[in-house]
Short mmCIF file of C-alpha atoms in Angstrom, two decimals:
data_model
loop_
_atom_site.label_atom_id
_atom_site.label_comp_id
_atom_site.label_asym_id
_atom_site.label_seq_id
_atom_site.Cartn_x
_atom_site.Cartn_y
_atom_site.Cartn_z
CA MET A 1 -35.87 -10.37 1.18
CA SER A 2 -34.23 -9.40 4.73
CA LEU A 3 -36.18 -6.86 7.16
CA SER A 4 -34.34 -3.70 8.43
CA TYR A 5 -35.26 -1.12 10.70
CA ARG A 6 -34.61 2.32 12.06
CA LYS A 7 -35.63 4.93 14.36
CA SER A 8 -34.39 7.94 15.91
CA VAL A 9 -34.95 9.72 19.08
CA SER A 10 -33.75 13.34 19.33
CA ALA A 11 -33.21 15.81 22.00
CA GLY A 12 -31.99 19.25 21.01
CA PRO A 13 -28.49 18.46 19.50
CA PHE A 14 -28.43 14.83 20.51
CA ARG A 15 -29.88 11.83 18.63
CA VAL A 16 -29.71 8.13 19.32
CA ASN A 17 -30.51 5.87 16.44
CA PHE A 18 -31.87 2.32 16.68
CA SER A 19 -31.64 -0.30 13.96
CA LYS A 20 -30.95 -4.01 13.72
CA SER A 21 -27.07 -3.38 13.66
CA GLY A 22 -27.49 -1.69 17.31
CA VAL A 23 -27.32 1.64 18.76
CA SER A 24 -25.61 4.61 17.66
CA TYR A 25 -25.31 8.03 19.03
CA SER A 26 -24.34 11.08 17.25
CA VAL A 27 -24.22 14.90 18.53
CA GLY A 28 -23.99 18.22 16.51
CA VAL A 29 -26.08 20.02 13.81
CA LYS A 30 -26.29 19.34 9.86
CA GLY A 31 -23.31 19.38 7.93
CA ALA A 32 -21.04 18.93 11.47
CA ARG A 33 -22.31 15.88 13.05
CA VAL A 34 -20.09 13.28 14.93
CA ASN A 35 -21.41 9.62 14.48
CA MET A 36 -20.21 6.76 16.83
CA GLY A 37 -21.87 3.40 16.33
CA PRO A 38 -20.85 -0.25 16.13
CA ARG A 39 -20.61 -1.14 12.26
CA GLY A 40 -17.51 1.10 11.71
CA THR A 41 -16.59 4.81 10.70
CA TYR A 42 -18.53 6.92 8.64
CA VAL A 43 -17.40 9.73 6.73
CA ASN A 44 -20.21 12.12 4.88
CA LEU A 45 -18.82 13.92 2.11
CA SER A 46 -20.44 16.78 0.43
CA SER A 47 -19.99 19.90 -1.12
CA ASN A 48 -20.95 21.73 1.79
CA GLY A 49 -18.27 20.22 3.81
CA ILE A 50 -17.08 16.88 5.03
CA SER A 51 -17.70 15.19 8.54
CA TYR A 52 -16.70 12.21 10.61
CA ARG A 53 -17.55 9.82 13.00
CA LYS A 54 -15.30 10.78 15.52
CA LYS A 55 -14.37 14.19 16.49
CA ILE A 56 -11.07 15.66 14.82
CA GLY A 57 -9.55 17.57 17.18
CA GLY A 58 -5.55 18.80 18.53
CA ASN A 59 -3.17 21.51 17.30
CA PRO A 60 -1.65 21.14 13.69
CA PRO A 61 1.68 19.85 13.59
CA ALA A 62 4.60 21.88 13.78
CA ASN A 63 6.28 23.02 10.52
CA ARG A 64 9.52 21.40 9.53
CA ASN A 65 11.39 21.87 6.35
CA VAL A 66 11.63 18.57 4.91
CA PRO A 67 15.55 17.75 3.81
CA LEU A 68 15.66 18.51 -0.13
CA PRO A 69 18.94 16.88 -1.93
CA ALA A 70 21.82 18.92 -1.14
CA THR A 71 24.25 20.24 -3.70
CA ARG A 72 27.27 18.44 -2.42
CA GLU A 73 28.95 15.62 -3.86
CA VAL A 74 27.09 13.19 -1.30
CA ILE A 75 24.41 10.74 -1.89
CA ASN A 76 20.77 12.01 -0.44
CA ASN A 77 18.37 9.27 -0.03
CA ILE A 78 14.92 9.90 -0.94
CA THR A 79 13.01 8.31 1.78
CA SER A 80 10.34 8.83 4.17
CA ALA A 81 10.81 9.26 7.87
CA GLN A 82 9.45 6.33 10.28
CA VAL A 83 6.37 5.04 9.52
CA GLU A 84 5.36 5.93 13.42
CA GLN A 85 6.02 9.69 13.01
CA LEU A 86 4.13 9.93 9.86
CA THR A 87 0.40 10.07 10.93
CA ASP A 88 -0.91 13.87 11.03
CA THR A 89 -2.93 14.49 14.27
CA ASP A 90 -6.55 13.90 12.59
CA SER A 91 -5.64 10.44 11.40
CA LYS A 92 -4.15 8.93 14.78
CA SER A 93 -7.53 7.25 16.18
CA PHE A 94 -8.17 5.70 12.73
CA ILE A 95 -4.58 4.30 12.44
CA THR A 96 -4.30 3.02 15.95
CA GLU A 97 -7.46 0.70 15.21
CA LEU A 98 -6.04 -0.21 11.70
CA THR A 99 -2.55 -1.18 13.12
CA GLU A 100 -4.02 -2.98 16.18
CA LYS A 101 -5.83 -5.28 14.01
CA SER A 102 -3.10 -5.87 11.39
CA LEU A 103 -0.62 -7.00 14.49
CA GLN A 104 -3.13 -9.32 15.51
CA ALA A 105 -2.40 -13.07 15.18
CA SER A 106 -4.89 -15.16 13.15
CA TYR A 107 -6.70 -17.84 15.11
CA VAL A 108 -7.42 -19.83 12.11
CA LYS A 109 -3.57 -20.26 11.47
CA ARG A 110 -2.62 -20.80 15.26
CA TRP A 111 -5.36 -22.89 16.23
CA GLY A 112 -6.58 -24.49 12.81
CA PHE A 113 -3.87 -24.98 10.22
CA PHE A 114 -0.96 -25.57 12.37
CA PRO A 115 -2.26 -28.20 14.65
CA LEU A 116 -3.50 -30.10 11.68
CA ILE A 117 -0.04 -30.19 9.90
CA VAL A 118 1.51 -31.38 12.74
CA LEU A 119 -1.07 -34.13 13.54
CA LEU A 120 -0.72 -34.93 10.22
CA CYS A 121 3.19 -35.31 10.11
CA ILE A 122 2.78 -36.95 13.29
CA LEU A 123 0.42 -39.80 11.72
CA ILE A 124 2.55 -40.09 8.58
CA ILE A 125 5.68 -40.45 10.35
CA SER A 126 4.65 -42.83 13.14
CA SER A 127 2.74 -45.30 10.37
CA PHE A 128 6.13 -46.09 8.46
CA SER A 129 9.18 -47.95 9.75
CA GLN A 130 12.40 -49.19 8.05
CA GLU A 131 12.78 -52.93 7.76
CA GLN A 132 16.08 -54.50 7.11
CA THR A 133 16.25 -57.32 4.56
CA ILE A 134 19.20 -59.93 3.57
CA VAL A 135 19.35 -60.90 0.14
CA PRO A 136 21.96 -62.71 -1.70
CA SER A 137 24.45 -60.15 -3.67
CA ALA A 138 25.25 -60.70 -7.61
CA TYR A 139 28.65 -61.41 -6.72
CA GLY A 140 28.28 -63.82 -4.12
CA GLY A 141 27.59 -63.57 -0.44
CA GLN A 142 24.65 -61.67 0.99
CA ILE A 143 23.88 -57.82 1.78
CA THR A 144 21.39 -56.00 3.50
CA GLU A 145 18.67 -53.54 2.18
CA ASN A 146 16.57 -51.13 3.96
CA ALA A 147 13.02 -50.92 3.16
CA LEU A 148 10.33 -48.60 4.06
CA LYS A 149 7.31 -50.43 5.40
CA MET A 150 3.64 -49.22 6.37
CA THR A 151 3.01 -50.63 9.96
CA ASN A 152 -0.46 -48.80 10.31
CA PRO A 153 -3.10 -50.14 8.10
CA TYR A 154 -5.75 -47.54 9.52
CA LEU A 155 -3.20 -44.61 8.46
CA LEU A 156 -6.11 -43.66 5.21
CA TYR A 157 -9.14 -43.71 7.95
CA GLN A 158 -7.23 -41.77 10.57
CA LEU A 159 -6.17 -39.05 8.15
CA ALA A 160 -9.93 -38.75 6.72
CA ILE A 161 -11.14 -38.43 10.79
CA CYS A 162 -8.60 -35.61 11.22
CA PHE A 163 -9.79 -33.72 8.07
CA PHE A 164 -13.44 -34.17 8.96
CA CYS A 165 -12.96 -33.05 12.57
CA PHE A 166 -10.64 -29.92 11.60
CA ILE A 167 -12.74 -28.64 8.72
CA PRO A 168 -15.72 -27.36 10.74
CA LEU A 169 -13.00 -26.01 13.23
CA ILE A 170 -11.26 -24.16 10.77
CA TYR A 171 -14.27 -22.97 9.48
CA TRP A 172 -15.45 -21.57 12.64
CA LEU A 173 -12.04 -20.05 13.29
CA THR A 174 -12.20 -18.40 9.62
CA LYS A 175 -15.61 -16.79 11.03
CA VAL A 176 -14.09 -15.55 14.40
CA ASP A 177 -11.18 -14.29 12.48
CA LYS A 178 -13.44 -12.39 10.12
CA LYS A 179 -15.02 -10.78 13.23
CA ARG A 180 -11.75 -9.87 14.58
CA PHE A 181 -10.26 -8.60 11.67
CA GLU A 182 -13.10 -6.98 10.05
CA MET A 183 -13.01 -2.94 10.01
CA GLU A 184 -15.72 -0.69 7.94
CA LEU A 185 -14.94 2.35 6.07
CA ASN A 186 -18.17 3.74 4.51
CA TYR A 187 -18.41 6.76 2.48
CA GLU A 188 -21.73 8.79 2.10
CA MET A 189 -21.52 11.55 -0.70
CA ASP A 190 -23.95 13.81 -2.27
CA GLU A 191 -24.90 13.73 -5.86
CA GLN A 192 -22.14 16.58 -6.32
CA TYR A 193 -19.85 15.09 -5.00
CA LYS A 194 -20.05 11.59 -6.41
CA GLN A 195 -19.62 13.50 -9.61
CA ILE A 196 -16.50 14.99 -8.51
CA TYR A 197 -15.25 11.86 -7.15
CA GLN A 198 -15.77 9.71 -10.44
CA GLN A 199 -12.60 11.87 -11.48
CA PHE A 200 -10.62 10.68 -8.61
CA SER A 201 -10.55 7.19 -10.42
CA ALA A 202 -10.71 8.44 -13.87
CA HIS A 203 -7.30 10.46 -13.28
CA PHE A 204 -5.32 7.61 -11.44
CA ILE A 205 -6.16 5.18 -14.19
CA SER A 206 -4.75 7.96 -16.49
CA PHE A 207 -1.64 8.05 -14.56
CA SER A 208 -1.25 4.03 -14.38
CA LYS A 209 -1.20 3.98 -17.83
CA SER A 210 2.16 5.36 -18.67
CA ALA A 211 4.81 3.22 -19.65
CA LYS A 212 6.95 3.15 -16.95
CA VAL A 213 6.71 4.71 -13.58
CA TRP A 214 10.01 4.99 -11.36
CA GLN A 215 10.73 5.63 -7.77
CA TYR A 216 13.41 7.76 -6.97
CA LEU A 217 15.91 6.21 -4.05
CA ASN A 218 18.86 8.71 -4.05
CA ALA A 219 20.06 11.71 -5.56
CA GLN A 220 23.81 12.75 -5.99
CA ARG A 221 25.44 16.07 -7.03
CA THR A 222 28.49 15.26 -9.31
CA ASN A 223 31.07 17.86 -10.84
CA ASP A 224 31.99 15.17 -13.26
CA PHE A 225 30.11 16.38 -16.27
CA LYS A 226 32.59 14.80 -18.81
CA ARG A 227 32.36 11.04 -17.35
CA ASN A 228 28.24 11.44 -16.90
CA ALA A 229 26.64 12.67 -20.44
CA GLY A 230 26.84 16.27 -19.09
CA ALA A 231 24.77 15.57 -15.85
CA GLY A 232 24.88 17.61 -12.85
CA LYS A 233 23.24 15.03 -10.75
CA LEU A 234 22.96 11.33 -10.74
CA ILE A 235 19.59 9.76 -9.62
CA ARG A 236 19.12 6.12 -8.60
CA ARG A 237 15.97 5.25 -9.47
CA ILE A 238 14.04 1.55 -9.56
CA GLY A 239 10.57 0.83 -11.32
CA VAL A 240 7.30 0.80 -9.67
CA SER A 241 5.31 -2.25 -10.95
CA GLY A 242 2.71 -2.40 -8.57
CA ILE A 243 -0.05 -0.40 -9.64
CA ALA A 244 -3.76 -1.13 -9.06
CA ALA A 245 -6.86 0.58 -9.49
CA HIS A 246 -8.30 -0.86 -6.13
CA LYS A 247 -6.48 -2.91 -2.98
CA VAL A 248 -7.77 -2.81 0.34
CA PRO A 249 -4.89 -2.74 2.89
CA LEU A 250 -6.11 -5.83 5.35
CA GLN A 251 -7.86 -8.85 4.33
CA HIS A 252 -11.06 -7.96 5.97
CA PHE A 253 -11.09 -4.13 5.26
CA ILE A 254 -14.53 -3.23 3.73
CA THR A 255 -15.34 -0.09 2.25
CA ASN A 256 -17.95 1.07 -0.56
CA VAL A 257 -15.61 2.74 -2.53
CA SER A 258 -12.39 1.58 -5.04
CA ILE A 259 -9.29 2.68 -3.32
CA PRO A 260 -6.19 3.18 -5.92
CA TYR A 261 -3.02 1.69 -4.78
CA VAL A 262 0.69 1.84 -5.61
CA VAL A 263 3.56 0.13 -4.20
CA LEU A 264 6.96 1.32 -3.65
CA ASN A 265 10.17 -0.09 -2.68
CA ASN A 266 9.76 0.88 1.25
CA MET A 267 6.12 1.51 1.60
CA GLU A 268 2.61 0.94 0.10
CA LEU A 269 0.49 3.73 -0.67
CA TYR A 270 -3.50 3.69 -0.35
CA PHE A 271 -5.27 6.64 -2.05
CA LEU A 272 -8.53 7.02 -0.18
CA PRO A 273 -11.18 9.82 -0.80
CA GLU A 274 -9.91 11.90 2.07
CA ARG A 275 -6.58 10.92 2.89
CA LEU A 276 -3.37 8.77 2.06
CA LEU A 277 -2.86 5.85 3.82
CA ILE A 278 0.70 4.25 4.11
CA LYS A 279 1.38 0.82 5.09
CA ARG A 280 5.35 -0.40 5.96
CA GLY A 281 5.19 -4.45 7.10
CA LYS A 282 2.57 -4.36 9.35
CA THR A 283 2.28 -0.85 10.26
CA PHE A 284 0.21 1.66 9.04
CA ALA A 285 0.02 5.66 9.05
CA ALA A 286 -2.10 8.06 7.42
CA VAL A 287 -2.43 12.01 6.19
CA PHE A 288 -5.28 13.98 5.12
CA TYR A 289 -4.96 15.29 1.99
CA LYS A 290 -4.72 19.16 3.44
CA ASN A 291 -1.36 17.93 4.89
CA LEU A 292 -0.01 16.35 2.05
CA ARG A 293 2.11 18.35 -0.62
CA VAL A 294 2.55 17.19 -4.33
CA THR A 295 5.24 19.21 -6.00
CA THR A 296 5.10 18.92 -9.74
CA ASN A 297 8.32 19.10 -12.20
CA VAL A 298 9.20 18.48 -15.63
CA THR A 299 13.16 17.32 -15.91
CA ARG A 300 15.43 16.48 -18.30
CA PHE A 301 16.37 13.03 -17.88
CA ILE A 302 19.52 11.44 -19.72
CA GLU A 303 18.38 8.14 -20.52
CA ASP A 304 21.11 5.54 -20.82
CA GLY A 305 18.47 2.54 -21.23
CA PHE A 306 15.27 1.60 -22.81
CA VAL A 307 13.32 4.47 -24.14
CA PRO A 308 9.92 4.15 -23.30
CA HIS A 309 7.59 4.47 -26.26
CA ASP A 310 5.25 7.24 -24.86
CA ALA A 311 8.38 9.33 -23.67
CA SER A 312 9.13 12.60 -25.33
CA VAL A 313 12.86 12.72 -26.65
CA ILE A 314 13.50 16.43 -26.52
CA ASP A 315 17.62 16.28 -27.36
CA TYR A 316 20.39 14.06 -27.54
CA THR A 317 23.94 14.05 -25.67
CA TRP A 318 26.86 11.89 -25.53
CA ARG A 319 28.14 9.37 -22.97
CA TYR A 320 31.37 11.20 -22.76
CA VAL A 321 30.93 14.94 -23.49
CA ASN A 322 33.61 17.78 -24.24
CA ARG A 323 33.26 21.23 -22.88
CA ASN A 324 31.59 22.23 -26.09
CA GLY A 325 29.01 19.39 -25.36
CA GLY A 326 30.34 17.35 -28.28
CA PRO A 327 31.80 13.54 -28.53
CA ASP A 328 34.92 13.12 -26.54
CA ARG A 329 36.98 11.22 -29.14
CA ARG A 330 39.12 9.32 -26.49
CA PHE A 331 36.59 7.25 -25.86
CA ASN A 332 35.89 4.53 -28.09
CA ASN A 333 32.44 3.40 -26.69
CA ASN A 334 31.23 6.62 -27.02
CA ARG A 335 27.79 6.33 -27.87
CA LYS A 336 24.73 9.14 -28.49
CA LEU A 337 22.19 9.39 -25.57
CA PRO A 338 18.60 10.54 -26.10
CA ILE A 339 17.46 12.93 -23.17
CA CYS A 340 13.91 12.65 -22.27
CA ALA A 341 11.50 14.58 -21.00
CA TYR A 342 10.07 12.95 -17.71
CA SER A 343 7.75 14.35 -15.17
CA GLU A 344 8.81 14.26 -11.67
CA TYR A 345 6.21 14.05 -8.25
CA MET A 346 7.32 14.76 -5.05
CA PHE A 347 4.82 13.87 -2.02
CA THR A 348 5.85 15.74 1.23
CA SER A 349 4.18 16.65 4.44
CA ASP A 350 4.93 18.15 7.83
CA THR A 351 5.12 14.93 9.41
CA GLY A 352 8.02 13.46 7.48
CA ILE A 353 6.73 12.21 4.40
CA PHE A 354 9.60 12.24 1.20
CA GLU A 355 8.91 10.27 -1.91
CA VAL A 356 9.39 10.91 -5.55
CA ILE A 357 7.72 9.52 -8.34
CA SER A 358 8.64 9.90 -11.94
CA THR A 359 6.69 8.73 -15.43
CA SER A 360 7.92 8.65 -18.83
CA LYS A 361 4.39 10.15 -19.95
CA THR A 362 4.89 13.87 -19.42
CA ALA A 363 1.94 14.94 -17.13
CA ALA A 364 0.61 11.56 -16.53
CA MET A 365 -0.04 12.47 -12.83
CA ASP A 366 -0.65 15.78 -13.17
CA ALA A 367 -4.42 15.53 -13.22
CA PHE A 368 -4.30 13.15 -10.22
CA SER A 369 -2.02 15.07 -7.83
CA GLY A 370 -3.98 18.42 -8.85
CA PHE A 371 -6.98 16.49 -7.68
CA LEU A 372 -5.55 15.61 -4.26
CA SER A 373 -4.59 19.46 -3.74
CA LYS A 374 -8.23 20.30 -4.77
CA ILE A 375 -9.51 18.03 -1.91
CA GLY A 376 -7.03 19.28 0.54
CA GLU A 377 -8.28 22.80 -0.07
CA LEU A 378 -11.65 21.47 0.71
CA GLN A 379 -10.80 20.09 3.68
CA GLY A 380 -8.87 22.99 4.90
CA ALA A 381 -11.80 25.00 4.41
CA TYR A 382 -14.59 23.12 5.99
CA VAL A 383 -13.18 20.54 8.09
CA HIS A 384 -12.46 21.44 11.84
#
């Protein structure tokens, strides 16, 4: 059984906490206390407000309109700005630490596995040589054959010694890397907030059960209704296959909650309890839910591919249509196409987030996106 201790010394609004993990400092009053310590970042979530380890300051970002698809016949890419621009003021210190750890080189790869592989290759290559042998030919005369001969009888012993020496080194470097990359994000919730947060994961699981989830890449207005099944807008989309109820953004990222995860074509989305974490390559960004907008819309989508089993077919049209909506008889391969009711979810922020997700199941993400908005309202009311 492990032993632990904790002692606090207070002087007015200031408090010094002593524990086996080290010394931490805090200042403030109940419900609005800033904590700084050696073990990571702590977020206190309660029905009365939200407080964080580091003081959140700075002016809110200036309002900037997110560009929406225009009505001209041009292709409008649906994509967020550069990831370095997406972080809101409240998340900059958190993102700086996360990005720095992501960009650090691994010691175990650089000083462990790489030297071991190089040494093994040198030993193996230097232990063999080609030997020429003259043998009689079946057609008369002689021919020369090249054969690979082992010249080092101690190769197996040398390989064993290499592994024996490098295994402790790799083990030690692994522990060093874990200490360098480790980042804790702990959430402390009161009972009421815990009950609310349980809905967070449940709503995400409900969304993930949609038979098909797509990401919109671009949209294009068109006036050629006849050859586009009567559609006024052409959407280029791809399927979203990477959806998980929990995934951490870094290998040694430690947290005490589940982190819902969605991987898009150009970024990865991690839904933390208080903010959206964005990863593109090895660079991160984050936006609190109070600064994130999710717009929901049910759209009529002419489906020219496979219709998912949970989709609602509300009408039909033709691949090539006349002005009255009937089939154009001039085309032999004019087939009937279903019109499905799909849900669209547009994620935007003043910092430049602009992504659109669509689900085959109507309202599949309504509860989850609504919950994000509720958390944002709570943050806007209590976080200062």
